[in-house]
XYZ file of C-alpha atoms in Angstrom:
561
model
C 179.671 71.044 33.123
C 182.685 72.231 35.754
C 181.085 74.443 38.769
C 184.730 76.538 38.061
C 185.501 77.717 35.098
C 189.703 78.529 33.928
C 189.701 81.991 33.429
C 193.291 81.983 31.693
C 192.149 79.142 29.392
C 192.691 80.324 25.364
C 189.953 79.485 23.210
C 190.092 78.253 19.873
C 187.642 77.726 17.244
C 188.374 73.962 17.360
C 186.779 74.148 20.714
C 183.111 74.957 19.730
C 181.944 72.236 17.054
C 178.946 72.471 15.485
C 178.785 76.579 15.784
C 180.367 77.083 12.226
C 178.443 77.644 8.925
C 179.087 78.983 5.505
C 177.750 82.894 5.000
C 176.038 81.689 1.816
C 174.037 79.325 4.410
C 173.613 81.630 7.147
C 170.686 82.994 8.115
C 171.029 87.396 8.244
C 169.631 90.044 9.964
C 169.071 93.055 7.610
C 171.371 95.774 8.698
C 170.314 99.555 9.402
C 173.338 101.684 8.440
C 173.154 105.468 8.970
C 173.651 106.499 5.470
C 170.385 106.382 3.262
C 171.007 105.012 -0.275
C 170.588 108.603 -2.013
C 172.570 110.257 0.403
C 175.987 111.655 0.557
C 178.180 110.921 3.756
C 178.966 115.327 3.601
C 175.629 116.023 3.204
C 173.294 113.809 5.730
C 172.784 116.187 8.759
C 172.295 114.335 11.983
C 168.851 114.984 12.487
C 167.964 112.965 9.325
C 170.065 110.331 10.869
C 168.239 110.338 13.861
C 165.541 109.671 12.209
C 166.099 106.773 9.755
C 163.651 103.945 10.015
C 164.087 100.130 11.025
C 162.504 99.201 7.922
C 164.646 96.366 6.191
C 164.794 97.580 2.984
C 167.194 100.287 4.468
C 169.887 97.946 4.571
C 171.334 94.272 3.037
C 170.324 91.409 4.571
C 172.199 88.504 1.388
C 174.471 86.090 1.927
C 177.385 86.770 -0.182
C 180.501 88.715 0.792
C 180.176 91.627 -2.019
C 176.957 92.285 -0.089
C 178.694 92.014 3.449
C 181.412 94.525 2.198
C 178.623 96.616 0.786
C 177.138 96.995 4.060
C 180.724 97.484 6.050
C 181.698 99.992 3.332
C 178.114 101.707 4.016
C 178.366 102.174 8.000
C 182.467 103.185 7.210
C 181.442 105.747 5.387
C 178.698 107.412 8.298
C 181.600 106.748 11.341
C 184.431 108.302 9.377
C 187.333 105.716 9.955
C 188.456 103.234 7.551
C 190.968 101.084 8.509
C 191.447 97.254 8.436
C 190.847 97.205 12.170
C 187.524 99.175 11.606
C 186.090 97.134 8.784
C 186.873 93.837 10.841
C 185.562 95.561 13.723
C 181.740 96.245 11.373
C 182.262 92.712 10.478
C 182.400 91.365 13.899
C 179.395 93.262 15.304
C 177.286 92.012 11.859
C 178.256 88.856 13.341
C 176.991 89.572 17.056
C 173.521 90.622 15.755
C 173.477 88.075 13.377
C 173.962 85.240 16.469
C 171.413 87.248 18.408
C 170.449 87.931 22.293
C 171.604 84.521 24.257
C 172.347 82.753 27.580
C 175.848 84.474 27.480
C 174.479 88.023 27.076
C 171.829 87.352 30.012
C 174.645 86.326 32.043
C 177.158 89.250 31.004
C 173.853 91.844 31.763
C 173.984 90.278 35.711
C 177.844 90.540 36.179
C 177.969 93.871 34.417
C 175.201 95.038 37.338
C 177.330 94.022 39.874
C 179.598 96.822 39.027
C 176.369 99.552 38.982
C 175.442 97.740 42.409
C 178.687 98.222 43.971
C 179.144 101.420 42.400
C 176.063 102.845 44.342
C 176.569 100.640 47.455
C 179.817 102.127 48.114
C 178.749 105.520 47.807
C 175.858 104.599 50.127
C 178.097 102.553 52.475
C 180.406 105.849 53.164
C 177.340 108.042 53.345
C 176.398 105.266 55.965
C 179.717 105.559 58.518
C 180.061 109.347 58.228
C 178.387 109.631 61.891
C 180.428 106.853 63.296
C 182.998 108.477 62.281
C 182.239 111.908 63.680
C 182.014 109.982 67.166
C 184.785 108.016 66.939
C 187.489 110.104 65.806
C 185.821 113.271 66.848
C 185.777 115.309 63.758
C 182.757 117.550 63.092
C 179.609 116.880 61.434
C 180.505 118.684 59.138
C 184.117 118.347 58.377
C 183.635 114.285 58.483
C 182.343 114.913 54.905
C 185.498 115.365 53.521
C 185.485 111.423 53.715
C 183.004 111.571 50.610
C 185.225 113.672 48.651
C 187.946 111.353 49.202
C 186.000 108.771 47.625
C 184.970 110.278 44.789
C 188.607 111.676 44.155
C 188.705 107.536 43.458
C 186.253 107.843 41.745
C 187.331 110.871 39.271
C 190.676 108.546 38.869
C 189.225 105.322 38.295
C 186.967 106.298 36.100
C 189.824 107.968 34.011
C 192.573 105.429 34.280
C 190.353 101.956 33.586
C 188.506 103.567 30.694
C 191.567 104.083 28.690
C 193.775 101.086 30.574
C 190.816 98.959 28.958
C 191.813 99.708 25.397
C 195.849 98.803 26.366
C 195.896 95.550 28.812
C 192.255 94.148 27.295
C 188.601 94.185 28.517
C 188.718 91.067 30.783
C 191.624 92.201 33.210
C 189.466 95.493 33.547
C 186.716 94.095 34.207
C 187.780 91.652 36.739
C 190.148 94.163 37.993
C 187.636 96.978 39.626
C 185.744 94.515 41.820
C 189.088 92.908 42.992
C 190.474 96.141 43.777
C 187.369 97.490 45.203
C 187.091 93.831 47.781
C 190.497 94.513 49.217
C 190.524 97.828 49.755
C 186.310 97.354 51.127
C 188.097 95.206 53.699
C 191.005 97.095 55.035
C 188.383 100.001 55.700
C 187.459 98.279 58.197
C 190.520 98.012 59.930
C 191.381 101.821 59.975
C 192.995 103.741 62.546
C 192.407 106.713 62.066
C 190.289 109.114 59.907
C 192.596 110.508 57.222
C 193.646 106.561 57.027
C 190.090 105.790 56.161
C 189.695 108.527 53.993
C 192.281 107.115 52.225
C 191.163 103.573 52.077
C 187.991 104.764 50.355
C 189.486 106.605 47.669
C 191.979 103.799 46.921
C 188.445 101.981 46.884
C 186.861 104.675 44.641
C 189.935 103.535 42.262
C 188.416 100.323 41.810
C 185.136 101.118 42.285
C 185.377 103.999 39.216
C 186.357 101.944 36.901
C 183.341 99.899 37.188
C 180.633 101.919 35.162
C 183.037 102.950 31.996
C 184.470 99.451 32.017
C 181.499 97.285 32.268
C 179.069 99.477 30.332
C 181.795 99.428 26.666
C 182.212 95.730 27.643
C 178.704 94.754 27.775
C 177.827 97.199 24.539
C 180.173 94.636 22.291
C 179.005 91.570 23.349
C 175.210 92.894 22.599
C 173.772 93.054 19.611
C 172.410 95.973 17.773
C 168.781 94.832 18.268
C 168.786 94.891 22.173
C 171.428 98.011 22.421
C 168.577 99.134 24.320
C 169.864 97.168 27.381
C 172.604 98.887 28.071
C 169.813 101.556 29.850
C 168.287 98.867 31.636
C 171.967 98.291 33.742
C 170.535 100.920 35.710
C 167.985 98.943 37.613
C 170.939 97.536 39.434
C 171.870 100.746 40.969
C 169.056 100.985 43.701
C 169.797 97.410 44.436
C 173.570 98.653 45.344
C 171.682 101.333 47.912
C 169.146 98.690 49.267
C 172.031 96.133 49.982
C 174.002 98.844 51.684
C 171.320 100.280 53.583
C 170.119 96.466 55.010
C 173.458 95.886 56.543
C 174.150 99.071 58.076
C 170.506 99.091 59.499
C 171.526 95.564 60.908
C 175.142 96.456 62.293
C 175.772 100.203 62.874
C 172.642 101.167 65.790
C 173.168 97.456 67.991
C 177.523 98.000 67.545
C 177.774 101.676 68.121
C 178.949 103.706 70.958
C 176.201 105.550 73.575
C 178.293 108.667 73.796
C 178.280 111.237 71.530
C 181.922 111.292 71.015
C 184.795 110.672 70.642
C 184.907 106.932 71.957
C 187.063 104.003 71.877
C 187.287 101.806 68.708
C 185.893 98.679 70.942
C 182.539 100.792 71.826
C 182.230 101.625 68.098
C 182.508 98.603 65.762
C 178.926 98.733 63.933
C 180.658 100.851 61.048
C 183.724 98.398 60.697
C 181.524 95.369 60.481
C 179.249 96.797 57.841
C 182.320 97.499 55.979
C 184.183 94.337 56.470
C 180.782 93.002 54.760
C 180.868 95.290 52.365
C 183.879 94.436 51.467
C 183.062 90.719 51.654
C 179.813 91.161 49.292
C 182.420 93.159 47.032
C 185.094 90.074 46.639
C 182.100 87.817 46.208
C 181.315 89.203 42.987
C 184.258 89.196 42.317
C 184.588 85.788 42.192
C 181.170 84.985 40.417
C 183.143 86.942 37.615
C 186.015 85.545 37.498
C 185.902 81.573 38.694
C 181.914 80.994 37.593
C 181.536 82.956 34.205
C 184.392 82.571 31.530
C 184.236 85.970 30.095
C 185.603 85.964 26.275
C 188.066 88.942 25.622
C 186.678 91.436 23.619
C 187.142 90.356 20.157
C 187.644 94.277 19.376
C 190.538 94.682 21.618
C 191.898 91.287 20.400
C 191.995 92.769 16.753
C 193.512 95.753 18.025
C 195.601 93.554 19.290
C 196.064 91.597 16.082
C 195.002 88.358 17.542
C 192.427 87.581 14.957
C 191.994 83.898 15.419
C 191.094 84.830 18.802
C 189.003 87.151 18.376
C 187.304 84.601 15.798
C 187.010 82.126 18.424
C 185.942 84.361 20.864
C 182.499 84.948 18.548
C 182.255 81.520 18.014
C 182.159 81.072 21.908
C 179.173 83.155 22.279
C 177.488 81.302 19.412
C 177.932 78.023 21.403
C 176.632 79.587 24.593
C 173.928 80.699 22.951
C 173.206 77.769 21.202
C 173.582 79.390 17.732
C 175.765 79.169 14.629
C 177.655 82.000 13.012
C 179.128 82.853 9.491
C 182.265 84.366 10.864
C 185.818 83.232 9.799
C 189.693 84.211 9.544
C 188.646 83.986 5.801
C 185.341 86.274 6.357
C 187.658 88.986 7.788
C 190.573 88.948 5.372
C 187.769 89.150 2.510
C 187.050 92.134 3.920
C 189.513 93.918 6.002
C 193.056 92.747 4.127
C 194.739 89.224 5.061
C 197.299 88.474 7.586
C 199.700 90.351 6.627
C 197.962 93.351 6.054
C 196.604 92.956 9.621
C 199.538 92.759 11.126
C 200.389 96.757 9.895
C 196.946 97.505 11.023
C 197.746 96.460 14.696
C 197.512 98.877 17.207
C 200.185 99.620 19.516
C 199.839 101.326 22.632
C 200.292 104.899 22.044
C 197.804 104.795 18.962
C 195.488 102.874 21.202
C 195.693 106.164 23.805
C 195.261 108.612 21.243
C 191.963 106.970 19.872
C 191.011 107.152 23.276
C 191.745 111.018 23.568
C 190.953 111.663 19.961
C 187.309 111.151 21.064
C 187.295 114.705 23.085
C 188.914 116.173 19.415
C 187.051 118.809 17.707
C 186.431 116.041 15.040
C 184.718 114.321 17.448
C 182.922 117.124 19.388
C 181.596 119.012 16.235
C 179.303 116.716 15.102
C 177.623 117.078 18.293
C 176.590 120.855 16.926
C 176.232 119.898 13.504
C 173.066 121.231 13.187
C 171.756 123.872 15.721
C 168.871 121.711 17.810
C 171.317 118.944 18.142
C 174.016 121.349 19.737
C 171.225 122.685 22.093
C 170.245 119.370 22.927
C 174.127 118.584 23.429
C 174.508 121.902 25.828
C 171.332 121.170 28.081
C 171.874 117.139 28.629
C 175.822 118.590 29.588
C 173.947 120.867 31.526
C 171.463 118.378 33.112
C 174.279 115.695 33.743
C 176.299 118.450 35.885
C 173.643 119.387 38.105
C 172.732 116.169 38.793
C 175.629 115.138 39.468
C 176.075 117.708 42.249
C 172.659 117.650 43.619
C 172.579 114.079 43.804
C 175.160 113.764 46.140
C 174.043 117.019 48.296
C 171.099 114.817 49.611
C 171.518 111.336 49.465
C 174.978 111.333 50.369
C 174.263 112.899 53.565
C 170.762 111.436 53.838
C 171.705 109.820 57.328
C 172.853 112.908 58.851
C 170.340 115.189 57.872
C 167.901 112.162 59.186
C 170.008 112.173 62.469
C 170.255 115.937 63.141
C 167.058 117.158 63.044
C 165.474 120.535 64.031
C 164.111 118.550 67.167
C 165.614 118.825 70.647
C 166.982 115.528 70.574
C 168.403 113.400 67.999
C 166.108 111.168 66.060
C 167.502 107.676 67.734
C 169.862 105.686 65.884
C 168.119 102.502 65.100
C 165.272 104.683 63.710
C 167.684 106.657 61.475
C 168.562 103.562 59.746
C 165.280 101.585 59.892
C 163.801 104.524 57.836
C 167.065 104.785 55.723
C 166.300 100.754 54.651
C 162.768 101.748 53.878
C 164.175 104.619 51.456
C 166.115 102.276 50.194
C 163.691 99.563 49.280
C 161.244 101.876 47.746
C 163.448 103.262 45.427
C 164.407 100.114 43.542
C 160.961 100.212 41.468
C 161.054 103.399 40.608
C 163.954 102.618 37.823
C 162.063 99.751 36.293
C 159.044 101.932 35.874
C 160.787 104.409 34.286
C 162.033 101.442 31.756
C 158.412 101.119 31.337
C 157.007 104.418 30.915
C 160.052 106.041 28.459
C 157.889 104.366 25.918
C 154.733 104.907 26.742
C 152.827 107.279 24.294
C 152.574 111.222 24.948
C 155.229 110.364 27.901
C 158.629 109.155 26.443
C 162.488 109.457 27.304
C 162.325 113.499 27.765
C 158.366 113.362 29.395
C 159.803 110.444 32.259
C 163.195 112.604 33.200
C 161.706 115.823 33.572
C 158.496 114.661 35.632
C 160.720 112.773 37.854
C 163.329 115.472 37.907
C 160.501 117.876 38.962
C 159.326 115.868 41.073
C 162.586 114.866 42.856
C 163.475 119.146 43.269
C 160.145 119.521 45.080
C 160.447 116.494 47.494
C 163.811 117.328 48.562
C 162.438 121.307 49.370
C 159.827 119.388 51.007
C 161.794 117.243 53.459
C 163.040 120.377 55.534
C 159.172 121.309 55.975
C 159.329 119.498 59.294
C 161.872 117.552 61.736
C 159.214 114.985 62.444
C 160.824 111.671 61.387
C 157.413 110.221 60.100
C 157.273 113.204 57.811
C 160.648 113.156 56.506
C 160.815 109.518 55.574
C 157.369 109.971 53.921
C 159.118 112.596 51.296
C 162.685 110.602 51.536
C 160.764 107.116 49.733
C 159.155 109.484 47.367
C 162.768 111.346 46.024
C 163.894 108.006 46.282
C 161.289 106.453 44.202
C 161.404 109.723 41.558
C 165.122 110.272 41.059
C 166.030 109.031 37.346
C 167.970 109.975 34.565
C 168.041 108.576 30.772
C 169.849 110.724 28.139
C 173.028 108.647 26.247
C 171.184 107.721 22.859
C 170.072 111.074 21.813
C 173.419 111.180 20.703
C 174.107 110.336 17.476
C 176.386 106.805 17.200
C 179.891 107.381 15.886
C 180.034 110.349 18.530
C 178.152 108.836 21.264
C 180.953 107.515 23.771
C 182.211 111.383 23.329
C 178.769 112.820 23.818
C 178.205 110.459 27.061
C 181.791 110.465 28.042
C 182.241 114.514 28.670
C 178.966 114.302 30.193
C 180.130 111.204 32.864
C 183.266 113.432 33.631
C 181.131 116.735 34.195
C 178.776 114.465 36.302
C 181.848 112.875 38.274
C 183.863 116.502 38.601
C 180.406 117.887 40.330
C 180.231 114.884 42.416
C 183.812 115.619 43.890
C 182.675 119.286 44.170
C 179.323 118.138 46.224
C 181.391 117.763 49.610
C 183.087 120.821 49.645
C 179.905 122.745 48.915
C 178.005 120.340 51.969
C 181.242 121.284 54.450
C 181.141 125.043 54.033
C 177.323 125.417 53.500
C 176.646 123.127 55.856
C 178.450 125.469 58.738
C 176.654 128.666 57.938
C 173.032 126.747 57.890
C 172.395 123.411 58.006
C 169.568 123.023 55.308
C 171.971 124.841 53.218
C 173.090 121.945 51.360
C 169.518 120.558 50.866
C 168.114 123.750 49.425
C 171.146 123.593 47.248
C 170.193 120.148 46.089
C 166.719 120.906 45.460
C 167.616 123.950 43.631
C 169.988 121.962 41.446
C 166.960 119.453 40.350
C 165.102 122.804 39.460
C 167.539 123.492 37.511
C 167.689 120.369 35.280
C 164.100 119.741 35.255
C 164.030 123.310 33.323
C 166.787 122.686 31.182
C 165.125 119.182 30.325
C 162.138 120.948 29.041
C 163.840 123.010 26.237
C 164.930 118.854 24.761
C 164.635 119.692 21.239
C 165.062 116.052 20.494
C 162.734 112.638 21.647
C 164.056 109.573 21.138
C 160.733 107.559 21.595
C 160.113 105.006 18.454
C 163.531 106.086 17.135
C 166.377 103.783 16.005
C 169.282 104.195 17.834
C 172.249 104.754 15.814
């Protein structure tokens, strides 16, 4: 097997022998649709979906295509669209579970973490510079912040534009894309001038970098199939990795290349921050190229039927069958059976424009109502919106600025550098755990999805009140590895499926809009008291950790749908 991969190479189903077998010889997983037998599509509220069981004899599980079409017809009738794009589409994710968890989805889950890890260590790595950049250009403490909101500005963008440009110029341009973008631009931070020139570097970085969560998260959700959905969640563990990485190299570049002064100094007395970008940057292009010259990423064979490319998209399932060392049922013939032939395909194509719409229709009242069909599922909608924008600010508040409030303590001189960041890399490393536990324990009996967020949420409010208890730097990195460890969030799959990606994607652009909002409430609060912004953050956690107790809904031991 070639170390390098062709990532332009067209596959064909010629190319994977062995993979193919007839559906009358195929061996099916029963499907769970959301509409029960005895039930009418008008008349199923959402709670009862929410609630159906993964017992087999809830759905078909034969071998003939009658059955198959039963099923599609079934699941068409609980998302609402019936086109021959969506009843190929049914067909094709039948197929995925049908083939089963594999090598290729294993694979997918690590390159689709590299975009949560460089998500976070970017966000990390700016929080990291803002005092080197006080000193060097000699902007305020304060006023340096800014820099963050340029970044997530990028961010905001990014996370609007690849989303949609996803659905128009296909999955695996996206996805390769963000990183690229986000390498170069990593790198040229490192070579700014000026501060406004960095400020803009990282938001043409945020561009990239943005684009990385809504990108890599719909990506990774079509290759998997319905059985391990679940994993999706688990991307998260690769966020405190992004923070760990970040925090290692600016521990081991930014105190031994920095200048003694306090400021302003000369750009050859102050190099620690450009070198722990430049390998920022460098770490960023890497995985960049572990994506696109190690791993030959299949285009998603839902944008290739948008696309009309049906053999492709065809070949492209047989591909992960032949990774995974599997067979599948799935044919040109399977899908004209089913979704019209050729021809009739051909119509069904999507064109650009349509392919936007879809993409807006899902913030339509159509799409929003069912998320207050019934009145506990529109409270539960309200408070996760509600959780998801406090968050998002108070986040940000704290552990964005984590190194200065570490640096400019209450103390008559400033904690020393090196220490700063030693104790930084110890927050760091004791916060990756903490999301794998919470993996653990959203299951766990009398604890669950809604008892792990609001413990930890709790928690997380009364640590970061705690940190301004004293200056001592002994004391404050005792409660900054215990936020650290605490700070989690799991809420997407309350929602109920064919309004999910609307449920999760309002709440993403709340989260992102308070983000951008974080810096400007740091820079002004920030000038009238210092701790102003931390009691702000700590309130904020409060704040969610109450709203996450009126959850109406728990998702423990329920199928997702």
């Amino acid at each position: 097997m070639p170390l390098f991969v062709n990532p332009f190479k067209k596959q064909d189903v010629s190319d994977f022998d062995g993979v193919y077998v007839p559906l009358e010889n195929s061996q099916r997983h029963p499907s769970v649709v959301g509409v029960p037998k005895d039930s009418k599509v008008g008349e199923l509220t959402t709670e009862k979906k929410l609630e159906v069981s993964e017992d087999p004899s809830n759905g078909y599980s034969s071998t003939t295509i009658e059955d198959l079409r039963a099923e599609v017809d079934r699941d068409l009738a609980a998302a609402g669209h019936d086109t021959a794009y969506d009843r190929k589409s049914k067909v094709i994710n039948k197929a995925i579970t049908d083939i089963g968890m594999g090598r290729y989805q294993w694979s997918l889950f690590a390159l689709c973490g590299f975009g949560w890890l460089a998500d976070n260590m970017w966000l990390q790595g700016v929080a990291l510079t803002l005092p080197s950049l006080s000193r060097e250009f000699g902007v305020s403490d304060t006023n340096v912040r800014y820099t963050t909101c340029a970044l997530f500005i990028g961010l905001c963008l990014g996370a609007s534009f690849w989303g949609v440009a996803s659905d128009v110029i296909g999955r695996r341009l996206a996805f390769n894309a963000t990183l690229f973008l986000a390498g170069v631009f990593g790198l040229a931070v490192g070579g700014g001038s000026s501060w406004v020139g960095v400020a803009g570097l990282y938001a043409a970085l945020g561009v990239g970098v943005g684009g990385n969560l809504p990108v890599d998260g719909a990506l990774f959700l079509e290759f998997l199939p319905f059985a391990s959905s679940g994993l999706l969640t688990a991307l998260s563990v690769w966020w405190p990795v992004g923070q760990l990485i970040s925090s290692l190299v600016a521990w081991g570049f930014i105190p031994n290349y920095e200048c003694a002064a306090e400021g302003p100094c000369t750009r050859s007395e102050n190099q620690g921050w450009r070198y722990f970008n430049l390998t920022l940057g460098a770490l960023t292009f890497v995985m960049f190229m572990c994506r696109f010259f190690l791993f030959h990423l299949y285009e998603s064979p839902k944008f290739l039927l948008s696309q009309g490319r049906q053999a492709e998209a065809v070949a492209a399932v047989h591909g992960i069958a032949y990774k995974n060392r599997k067979t599948t049922w799935l044919s040109e013939e399977v899908l004209n059976e089913i979704g019209g032939t050729a021809a009739v395909v051909e119509k069904q194509k999507l064109s650009t424009g349509e392919i936007v719409k879809r993409n807006l229709g899902k913030f339509s009242t159509e799409r929003i109502g069912p998320l207050f069909a019934t009145r506990k599922l529109g409270l539960m909608t309200c408070l996760i919106w509600f959780c998801w924008t406090t968050i998002g600010m108070g986040y940000p508040l704290f552990n964005a600025f984590l190194p200065q409030y570490l640096a400019n303590s209450d103390t008559e001189q400033p904690t020393a550098t090196n220490i700063v960041y030693r104790n930084y890399a110890i927050t760091s490393i004791v916060g990756v755990p903490g999301s794998l536990i919470a993996y653990y324990t959203v299951n766990l009996k009398y604890v669950g999805r809604k008892g792990t967020i609001a413990g930890s949420t709790l928690i997380t409010g009364i640590l970061v009140f705690c940190f301004t208890i004293s200056a001592e730097p002994s004391f404050q990195l005792g409660f900054t590895c215990l936020e650290a460890f605490f700070q989690n969030i799991i809420t997407p799959e309350v929602f109920p499926a064919p309004n999910r990606g609307t449920g999760t994607g309002i709440a993403s652009c709340l989260n992102r809009i308070a983000g951008l909002c974080a810096p400007i409430v740091a820079v002004n609060a920030g000038q009238a008291n210092p701790k102003a912004p931390i009691y702000a953050s700590g309130g904020l956690f409060l704040a969610a950790f109450v709203a996450m107790c009126f959850f109406p809904i728990e998702t423990k031991g329920k199928q997702r749908l």
